[in-house]
Coordinates of C-alpha atoms and ligand atoms in Angstrom, one line a residue:
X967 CA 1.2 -45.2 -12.2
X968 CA 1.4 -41.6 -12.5
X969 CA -1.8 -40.0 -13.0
X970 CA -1.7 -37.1 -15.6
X971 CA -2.4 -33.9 -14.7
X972 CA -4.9 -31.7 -17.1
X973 CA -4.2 -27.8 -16.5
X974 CA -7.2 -25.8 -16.9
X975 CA -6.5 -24.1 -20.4
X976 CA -9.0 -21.3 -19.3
X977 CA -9.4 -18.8 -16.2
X978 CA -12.4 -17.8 -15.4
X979 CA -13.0 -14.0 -14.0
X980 CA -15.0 -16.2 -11.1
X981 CA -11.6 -17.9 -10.7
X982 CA -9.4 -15.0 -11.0
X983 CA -11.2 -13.5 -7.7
X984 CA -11.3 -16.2 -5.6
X985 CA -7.7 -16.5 -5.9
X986 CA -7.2 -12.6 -5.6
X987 CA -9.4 -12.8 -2.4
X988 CA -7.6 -15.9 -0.7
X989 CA -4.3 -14.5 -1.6
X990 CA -4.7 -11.3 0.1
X991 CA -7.7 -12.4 2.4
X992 CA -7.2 -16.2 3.5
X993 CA -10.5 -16.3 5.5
X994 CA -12.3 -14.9 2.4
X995 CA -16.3 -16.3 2.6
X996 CA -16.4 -15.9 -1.2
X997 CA -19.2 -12.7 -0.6
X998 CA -17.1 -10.7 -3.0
X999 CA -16.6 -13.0 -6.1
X1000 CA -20.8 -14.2 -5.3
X1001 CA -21.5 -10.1 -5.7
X1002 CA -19.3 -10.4 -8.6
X1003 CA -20.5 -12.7 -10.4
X1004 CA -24.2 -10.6 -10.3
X1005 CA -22.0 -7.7 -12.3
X1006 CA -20.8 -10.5 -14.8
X1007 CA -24.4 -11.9 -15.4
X1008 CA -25.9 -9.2 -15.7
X1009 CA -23.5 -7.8 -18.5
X1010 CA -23.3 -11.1 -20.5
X1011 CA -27.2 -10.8 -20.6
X1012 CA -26.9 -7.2 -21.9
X1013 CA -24.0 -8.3 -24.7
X1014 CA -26.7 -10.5 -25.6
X1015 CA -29.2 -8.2 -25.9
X1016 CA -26.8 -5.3 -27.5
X1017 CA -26.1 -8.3 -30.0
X1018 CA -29.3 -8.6 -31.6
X1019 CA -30.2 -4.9 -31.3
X1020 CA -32.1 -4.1 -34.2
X1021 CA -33.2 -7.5 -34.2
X1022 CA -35.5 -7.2 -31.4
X1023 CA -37.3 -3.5 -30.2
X1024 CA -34.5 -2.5 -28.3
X1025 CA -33.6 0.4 -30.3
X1026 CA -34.3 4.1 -29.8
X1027 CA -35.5 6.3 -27.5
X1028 CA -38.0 5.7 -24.5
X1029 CA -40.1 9.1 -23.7
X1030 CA -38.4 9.7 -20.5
X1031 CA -36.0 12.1 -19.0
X1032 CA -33.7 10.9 -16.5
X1033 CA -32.4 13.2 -13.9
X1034 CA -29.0 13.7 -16.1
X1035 CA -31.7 15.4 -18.3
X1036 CA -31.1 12.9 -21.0
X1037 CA -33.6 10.9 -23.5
X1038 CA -33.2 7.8 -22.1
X1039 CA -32.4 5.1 -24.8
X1040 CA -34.4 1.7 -24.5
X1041 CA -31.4 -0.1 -23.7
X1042 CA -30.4 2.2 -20.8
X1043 CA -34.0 0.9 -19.2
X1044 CA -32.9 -2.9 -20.0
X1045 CA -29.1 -2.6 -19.1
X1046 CA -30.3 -0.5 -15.5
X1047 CA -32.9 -3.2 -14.9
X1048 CA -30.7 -5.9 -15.7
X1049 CA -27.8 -5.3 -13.4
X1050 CA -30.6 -4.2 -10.5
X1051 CA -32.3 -7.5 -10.9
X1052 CA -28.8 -10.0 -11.0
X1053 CA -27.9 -7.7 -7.7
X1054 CA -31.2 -8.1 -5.9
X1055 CA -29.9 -11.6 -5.8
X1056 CA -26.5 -10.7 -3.2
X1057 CA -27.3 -10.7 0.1
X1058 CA -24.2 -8.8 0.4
X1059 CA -25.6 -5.8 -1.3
X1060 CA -27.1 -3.1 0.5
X1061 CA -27.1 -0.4 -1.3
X1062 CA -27.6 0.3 -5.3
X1063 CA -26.7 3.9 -7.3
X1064 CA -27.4 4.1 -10.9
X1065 CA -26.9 6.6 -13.4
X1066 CA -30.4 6.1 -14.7
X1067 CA -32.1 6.1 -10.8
X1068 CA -32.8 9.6 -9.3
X1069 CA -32.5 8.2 -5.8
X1070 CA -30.0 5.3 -4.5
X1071 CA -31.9 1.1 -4.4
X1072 CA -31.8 0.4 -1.1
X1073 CA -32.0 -3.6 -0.9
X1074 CA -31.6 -4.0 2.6
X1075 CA -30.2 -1.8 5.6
X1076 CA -26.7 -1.6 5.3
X1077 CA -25.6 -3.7 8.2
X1078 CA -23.1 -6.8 8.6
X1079 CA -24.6 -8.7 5.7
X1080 CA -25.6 -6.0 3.4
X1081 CA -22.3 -4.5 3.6
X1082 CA -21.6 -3.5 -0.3
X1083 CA -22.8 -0.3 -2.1
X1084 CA -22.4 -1.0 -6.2
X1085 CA -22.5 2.1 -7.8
X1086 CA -23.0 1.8 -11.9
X1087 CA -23.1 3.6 -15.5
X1088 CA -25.2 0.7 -16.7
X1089 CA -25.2 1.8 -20.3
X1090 CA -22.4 4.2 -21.3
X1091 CA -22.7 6.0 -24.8
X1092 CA -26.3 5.9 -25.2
X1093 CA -25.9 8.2 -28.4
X1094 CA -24.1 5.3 -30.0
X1095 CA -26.6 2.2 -29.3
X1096 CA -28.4 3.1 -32.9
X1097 CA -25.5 3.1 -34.6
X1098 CA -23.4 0.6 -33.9
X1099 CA -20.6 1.8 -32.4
X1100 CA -19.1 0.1 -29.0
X1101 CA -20.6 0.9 -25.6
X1102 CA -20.1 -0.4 -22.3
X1103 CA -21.4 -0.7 -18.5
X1104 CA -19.3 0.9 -16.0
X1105 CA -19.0 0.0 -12.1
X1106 CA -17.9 0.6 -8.8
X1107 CA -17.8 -1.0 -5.1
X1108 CA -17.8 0.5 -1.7
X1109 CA -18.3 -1.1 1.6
X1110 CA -20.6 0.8 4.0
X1111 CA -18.6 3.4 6.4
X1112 CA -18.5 1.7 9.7
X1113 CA -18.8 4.8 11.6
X1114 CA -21.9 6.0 9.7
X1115 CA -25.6 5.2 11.0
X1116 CA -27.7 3.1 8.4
X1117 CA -30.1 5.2 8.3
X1118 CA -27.5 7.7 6.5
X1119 CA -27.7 6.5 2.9
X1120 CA -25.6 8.9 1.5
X1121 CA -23.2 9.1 4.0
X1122 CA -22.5 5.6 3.0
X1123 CA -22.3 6.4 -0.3
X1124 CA -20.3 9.8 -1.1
X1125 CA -17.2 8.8 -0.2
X1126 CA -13.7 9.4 -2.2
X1127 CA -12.7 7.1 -5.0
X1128 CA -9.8 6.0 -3.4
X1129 CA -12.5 4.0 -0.6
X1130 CA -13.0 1.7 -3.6
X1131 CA -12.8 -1.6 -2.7
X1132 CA -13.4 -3.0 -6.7
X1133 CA -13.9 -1.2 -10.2
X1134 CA -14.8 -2.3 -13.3
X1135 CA -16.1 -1.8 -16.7
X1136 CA -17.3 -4.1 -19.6
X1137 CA -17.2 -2.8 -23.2
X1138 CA -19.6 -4.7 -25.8
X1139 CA -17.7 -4.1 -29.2
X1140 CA -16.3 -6.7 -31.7
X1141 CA -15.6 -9.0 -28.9
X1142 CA -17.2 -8.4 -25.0
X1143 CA -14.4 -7.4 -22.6
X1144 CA -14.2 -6.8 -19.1
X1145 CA -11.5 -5.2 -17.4
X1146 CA -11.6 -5.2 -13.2
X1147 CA -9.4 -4.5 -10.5
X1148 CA -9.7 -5.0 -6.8
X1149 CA -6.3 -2.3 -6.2
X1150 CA -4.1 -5.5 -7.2
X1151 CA -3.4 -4.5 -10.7
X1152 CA -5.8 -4.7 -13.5
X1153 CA -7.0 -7.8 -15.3
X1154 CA -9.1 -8.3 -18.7
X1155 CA -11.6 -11.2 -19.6
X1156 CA -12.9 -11.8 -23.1
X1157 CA -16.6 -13.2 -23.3
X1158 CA -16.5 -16.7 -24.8
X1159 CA -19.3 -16.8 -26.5
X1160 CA -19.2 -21.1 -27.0
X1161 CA -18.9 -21.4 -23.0
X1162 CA -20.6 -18.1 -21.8
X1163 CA -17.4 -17.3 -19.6
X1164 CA -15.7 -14.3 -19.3
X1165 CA -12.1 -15.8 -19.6
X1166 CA -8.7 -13.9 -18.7
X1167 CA -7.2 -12.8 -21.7
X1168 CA -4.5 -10.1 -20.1
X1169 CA -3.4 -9.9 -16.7
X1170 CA -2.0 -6.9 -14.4
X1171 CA -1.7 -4.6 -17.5
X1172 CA 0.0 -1.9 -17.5
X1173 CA -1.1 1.5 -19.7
X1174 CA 1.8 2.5 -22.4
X1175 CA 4.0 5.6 -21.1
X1176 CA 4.5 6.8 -24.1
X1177 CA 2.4 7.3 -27.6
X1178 CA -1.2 6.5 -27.9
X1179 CA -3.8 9.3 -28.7
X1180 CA -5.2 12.3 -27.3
X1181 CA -9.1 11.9 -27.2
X1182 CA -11.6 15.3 -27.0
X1183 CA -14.5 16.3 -28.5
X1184 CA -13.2 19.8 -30.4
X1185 CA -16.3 20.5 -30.9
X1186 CA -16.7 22.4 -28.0
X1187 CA -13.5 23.9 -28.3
X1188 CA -14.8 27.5 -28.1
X1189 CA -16.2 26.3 -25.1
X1190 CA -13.1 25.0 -23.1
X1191 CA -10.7 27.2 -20.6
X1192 CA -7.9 29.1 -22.2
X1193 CA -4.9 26.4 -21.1
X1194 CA -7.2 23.5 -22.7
X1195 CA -7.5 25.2 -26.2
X1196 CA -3.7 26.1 -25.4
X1197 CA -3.0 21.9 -24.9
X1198 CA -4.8 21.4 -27.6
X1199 CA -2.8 23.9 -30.5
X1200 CA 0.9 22.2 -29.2
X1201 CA -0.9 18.4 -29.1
X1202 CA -1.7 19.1 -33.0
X1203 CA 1.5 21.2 -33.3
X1204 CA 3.5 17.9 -34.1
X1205 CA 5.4 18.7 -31.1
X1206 CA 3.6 15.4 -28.8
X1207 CA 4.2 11.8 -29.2
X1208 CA 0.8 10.7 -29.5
X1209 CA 0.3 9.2 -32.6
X1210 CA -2.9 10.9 -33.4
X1211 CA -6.2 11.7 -32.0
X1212 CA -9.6 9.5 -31.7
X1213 CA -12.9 10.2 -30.3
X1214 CA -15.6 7.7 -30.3
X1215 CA -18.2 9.6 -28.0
X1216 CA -18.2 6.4 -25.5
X1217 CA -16.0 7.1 -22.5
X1218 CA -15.8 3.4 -21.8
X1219 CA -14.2 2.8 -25.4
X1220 CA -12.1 5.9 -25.5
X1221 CA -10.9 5.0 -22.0
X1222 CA -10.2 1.2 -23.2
X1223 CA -8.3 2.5 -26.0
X1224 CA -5.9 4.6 -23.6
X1225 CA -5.5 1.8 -21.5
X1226 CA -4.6 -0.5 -24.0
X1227 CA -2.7 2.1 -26.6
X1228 CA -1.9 4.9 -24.0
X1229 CA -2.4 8.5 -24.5
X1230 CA -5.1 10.9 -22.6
X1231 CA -8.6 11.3 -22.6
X1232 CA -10.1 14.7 -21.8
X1233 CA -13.5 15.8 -21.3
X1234 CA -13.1 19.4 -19.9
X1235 CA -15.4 21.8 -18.3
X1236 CA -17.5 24.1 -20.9
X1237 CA -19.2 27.2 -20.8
X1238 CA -22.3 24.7 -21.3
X1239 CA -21.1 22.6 -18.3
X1240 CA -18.9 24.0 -16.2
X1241 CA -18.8 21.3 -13.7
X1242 CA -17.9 18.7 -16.6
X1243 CA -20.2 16.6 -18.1
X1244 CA -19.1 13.2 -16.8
X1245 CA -20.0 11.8 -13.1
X1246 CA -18.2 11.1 -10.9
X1247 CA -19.2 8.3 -8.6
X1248 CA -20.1 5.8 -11.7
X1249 CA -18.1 6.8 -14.3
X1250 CA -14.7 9.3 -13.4
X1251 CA -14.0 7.1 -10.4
X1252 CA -14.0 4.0 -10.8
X1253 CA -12.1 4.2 -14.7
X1254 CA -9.7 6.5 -12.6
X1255 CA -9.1 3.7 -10.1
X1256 CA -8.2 1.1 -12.9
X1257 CA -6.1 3.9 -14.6
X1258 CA -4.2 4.5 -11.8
X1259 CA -3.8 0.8 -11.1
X1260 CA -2.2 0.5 -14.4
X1261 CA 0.4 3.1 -13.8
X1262 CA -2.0 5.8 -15.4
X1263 CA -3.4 9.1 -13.7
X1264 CA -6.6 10.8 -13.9
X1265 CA -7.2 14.4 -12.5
X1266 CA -10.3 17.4 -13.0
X1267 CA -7.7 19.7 -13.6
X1268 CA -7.1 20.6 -10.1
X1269 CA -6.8 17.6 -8.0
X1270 CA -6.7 13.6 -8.4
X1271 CA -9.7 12.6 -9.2
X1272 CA -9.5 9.5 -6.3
X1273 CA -9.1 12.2 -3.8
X1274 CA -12.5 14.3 -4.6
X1275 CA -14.9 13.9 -1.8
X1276 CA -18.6 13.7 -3.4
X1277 CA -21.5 16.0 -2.4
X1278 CA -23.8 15.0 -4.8
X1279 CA -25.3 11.4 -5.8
X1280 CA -24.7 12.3 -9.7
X1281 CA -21.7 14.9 -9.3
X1282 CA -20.5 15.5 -12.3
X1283 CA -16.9 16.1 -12.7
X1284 CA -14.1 17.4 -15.4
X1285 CA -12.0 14.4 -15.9
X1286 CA -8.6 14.2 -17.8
X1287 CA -7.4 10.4 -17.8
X1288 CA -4.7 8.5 -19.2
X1289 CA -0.7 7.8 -19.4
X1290 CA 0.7 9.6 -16.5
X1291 CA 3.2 11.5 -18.9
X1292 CA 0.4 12.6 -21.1
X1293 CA -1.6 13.8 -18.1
X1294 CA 0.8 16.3 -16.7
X1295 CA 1.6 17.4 -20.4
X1296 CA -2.4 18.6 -20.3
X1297 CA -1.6 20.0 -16.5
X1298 CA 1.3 22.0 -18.2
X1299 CA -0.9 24.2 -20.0
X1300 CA -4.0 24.2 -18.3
X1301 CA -3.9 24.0 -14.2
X1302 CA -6.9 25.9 -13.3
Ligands
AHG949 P1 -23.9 8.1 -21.1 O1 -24.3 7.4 -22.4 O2 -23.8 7.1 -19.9 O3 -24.8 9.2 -20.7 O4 -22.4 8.6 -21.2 C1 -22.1 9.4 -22.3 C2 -20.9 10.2 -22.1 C3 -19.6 9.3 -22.3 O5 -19.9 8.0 -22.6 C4 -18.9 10.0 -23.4 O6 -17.5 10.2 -23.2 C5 -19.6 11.4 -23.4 O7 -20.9 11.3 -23.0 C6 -19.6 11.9 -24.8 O8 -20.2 13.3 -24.7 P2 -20.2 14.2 -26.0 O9 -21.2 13.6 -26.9 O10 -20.6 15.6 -25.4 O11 -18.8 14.3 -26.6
MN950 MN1 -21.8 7.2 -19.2
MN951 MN1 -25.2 5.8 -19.2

C-alpha cells in the first residue's frame, strides 16, 4: 500500500541552514546552525519582551552612558544581555562585540572550538522603543583569522566585511522578521507567534532596481557635504524614480524597507560627525553584506563599504545603501 507522504507545510530558519550548510559543506557538524539558533533565541525572547513594553518596566532610559556616548534605553541593557547569555551557550563562540560593551566578551580563547566572533547592534533605534515605532537587532559572523595569535583579540576581530561568513538582522514591528544570509542569497523568516518558529516566508530575494524611496534625515542638511545637499535638490526635483522619501530613524527598518521596496538609504558625514554616525562592524557591514547579496550596493561615499578595513572596535562609518542604480545616482553628485 502506498504510504502517503505529508510535506512539511513550514521551513524553519533552523532548517533552512542546515540545508544551506550541507549543500555547500557536506561534512557540515551543524556548529553554525547550533550558533544560530543562540541569535534566533535570543531575539524571539526580545520580540517578547518589546511586545509587552509598557506593560512591564522596560521603558525609558537607564542612567548610563555607553561608549557611543548615548543614554542607554532599558531595553538596550535587556536585548545586549539577552543575545550575550543565549551565546554563552555555543561552544563555538569565542569572541563577542556589542554596540552596548566598551571592550569585546571573550568567552573562551579563540582556538579550534571557539572559532566564531558574533559581532551585534543588539537594539537598533533606541530613540524609537517609547514610542512604538519598529526596531530591530542587527548581526554579524566572523571566524577567527588563522594566522592571527589568540591572544590578539582585535586582530581577530577588525577585519573587512567581505570576511563575513553570515549576516543578519531581525526587525520587531507588526510582525517579527528576520532576514539572513550566509553569501548564498538572502532569505526572510516571519515569527510564528502559535509555534514560536521563525518560518521562511521569502527566499533568495532580490532588492527592486528601480523605484522605492530615498531615506535621510534633512534635518542635518546644513550639515551634509556640498554633492549630498546637491543629491538631495535633483532627488526632490521630480527628476528620480523613487516614489517618495521615508525616514523612520531605525536603520534596520529603513534598510528593510529598501530591501523590500528598493531605493537608497543615506546617512552621510556632518559637520557634527564627520566620520558618520553609524558603525561599522555591527551595523554598515553586515546590512551591506545582505544588500549586496540581493543585488544592492552600499558605499561611504568613497569606497565599498565590504572593502573597509576596521581600525577601531566601534568605527563609525558614512554609509549610503540600497538599489545599486540608486546608489551611484548619490555617487553622481557627491564622490568625496
Ligand atoms: P542605535 O539605536 O543602535 O544607536 O542606532 C540608531 C541609529 C540608526 O538606527 C538610525 O538610522 C540612526 O541612528 C538615526 O539617527 P538620527 O536620529 O540622527 O537620524
Ligand atoms: Mn543601531
Ligand atoms: Mn543599538
Amino acid at each position: 500500500m502506498e504510504r502517503a507522504t505529508v510535506r512539511p507545510m513550514i521551513k524553519t530558519v533552523q532548517q533552512h541552514i542546515m540545508e544551506a550548510q550541507r549543500k555547500r559543506f557536506p561534512g557540515a557538524s551543524g556548529e553554525f546552525s547550533w550558533l544560530l539558533s543562540a541569535v534566533t533565541l535570543a531575539t524571539k525572547i526580545i520580540s517578547d519582551h518589546v511586545r509587552r513594553a509598557g506593560l512591564v518596566d522596560i521603558l525609558g532610559a537607564t542612567s548610563v552612558t555607553n561608549i557611543q556616548g548615548e543614554t542607554v534605553q532599558k531595553l538596550d541593557i535587556i536585548a545586549n544581555e539577552t543575545i550575550a547569555g543565549c551565546l554563552g551557550y555555543r561552544s563555538s563562540v569565542g569572541i563577542m562585540v556589542s554596540e552596548e560593551d566598551d571592550e569585546p566578551r571573550i568567552l573562551q580563547e579563540p582556538g579550534p572550538a571557539a572559532k566564531y566572533i558574533v559581532l551585534f547592534d543588539p537594539l537598533d533605534g533606541s530613540s524609537n522603543i517609547d514610542v512604538n515605532v519598529s526596531i530591530g537587532t542587527i548581526f554579524s559572523i566572523l571566524q577567527k583569522r588563522e594566522d592571527v595569535d589568540c591572544s590578539d583579540v582585535l586582530g581577530h576581530i577588525l577585519q573587512p566585511g567581505y570576511e563575513q561568513i553570515a549576516a543578519g538582522y531581525v526587525i520587531y514591528s507588526s510582525s517579527t522578521v528576520m532576514a539572513y544570509t550566509t553569501g548564498d542569497g538572502v532569505h526572510m523568516f516571519t515569527l510564528d507567534p502559535g509555534i514560536g518558529a521563525f518560518r521562511l516566508t521569502r527566499e533568495n530575494l532580490r532588492m527592486p532596481e528601480d523605484g522605492g524611496y530615498y531615506s535621510v534625515n534633512e534635518a542635518y542638511y546644513a550639515q551634509f557635504p556640498e554633492g549630498v545637499q546637491r543629491y538631495l535638490q535633483w532627488v526632490k526635483s521630480g527628476e528620480s524614480d523613487t516614489l517618495g522619501m521615508r525616514y523612520i530613524g531605525s536603520l534596520v527598518a529603513d534598510f528593510h524597507r529598501t530591501l523590500v521596496k528598493g531605493g537608497v538609504f543615506l546617512y552621510p558625514p556632518t559637520t557634527k560627525a564627520p566620520k558618520g554616525k553609524l558603525r561599522l562592524l555591527y551595523e554598515a557591514n553586515p546590512l551591506a553584506f545582505i544588500a549586496e547579496q540581493a543585488g544592492g550596493a552600499a558605499t561611504d561615499g568613497s569606497q565599498r563599504v565590504l572593502d573597509k578595513k576596521p581600525t577601531a572596535l566601534h568605527e563609525r562609518t558614512p554609509l549610503v545603501i540600497g538599489s545599486s542604480k540608486a546608489v551611484e545616482q548619490v555617487l553622481r553628485f557627491w564622490s568625496p
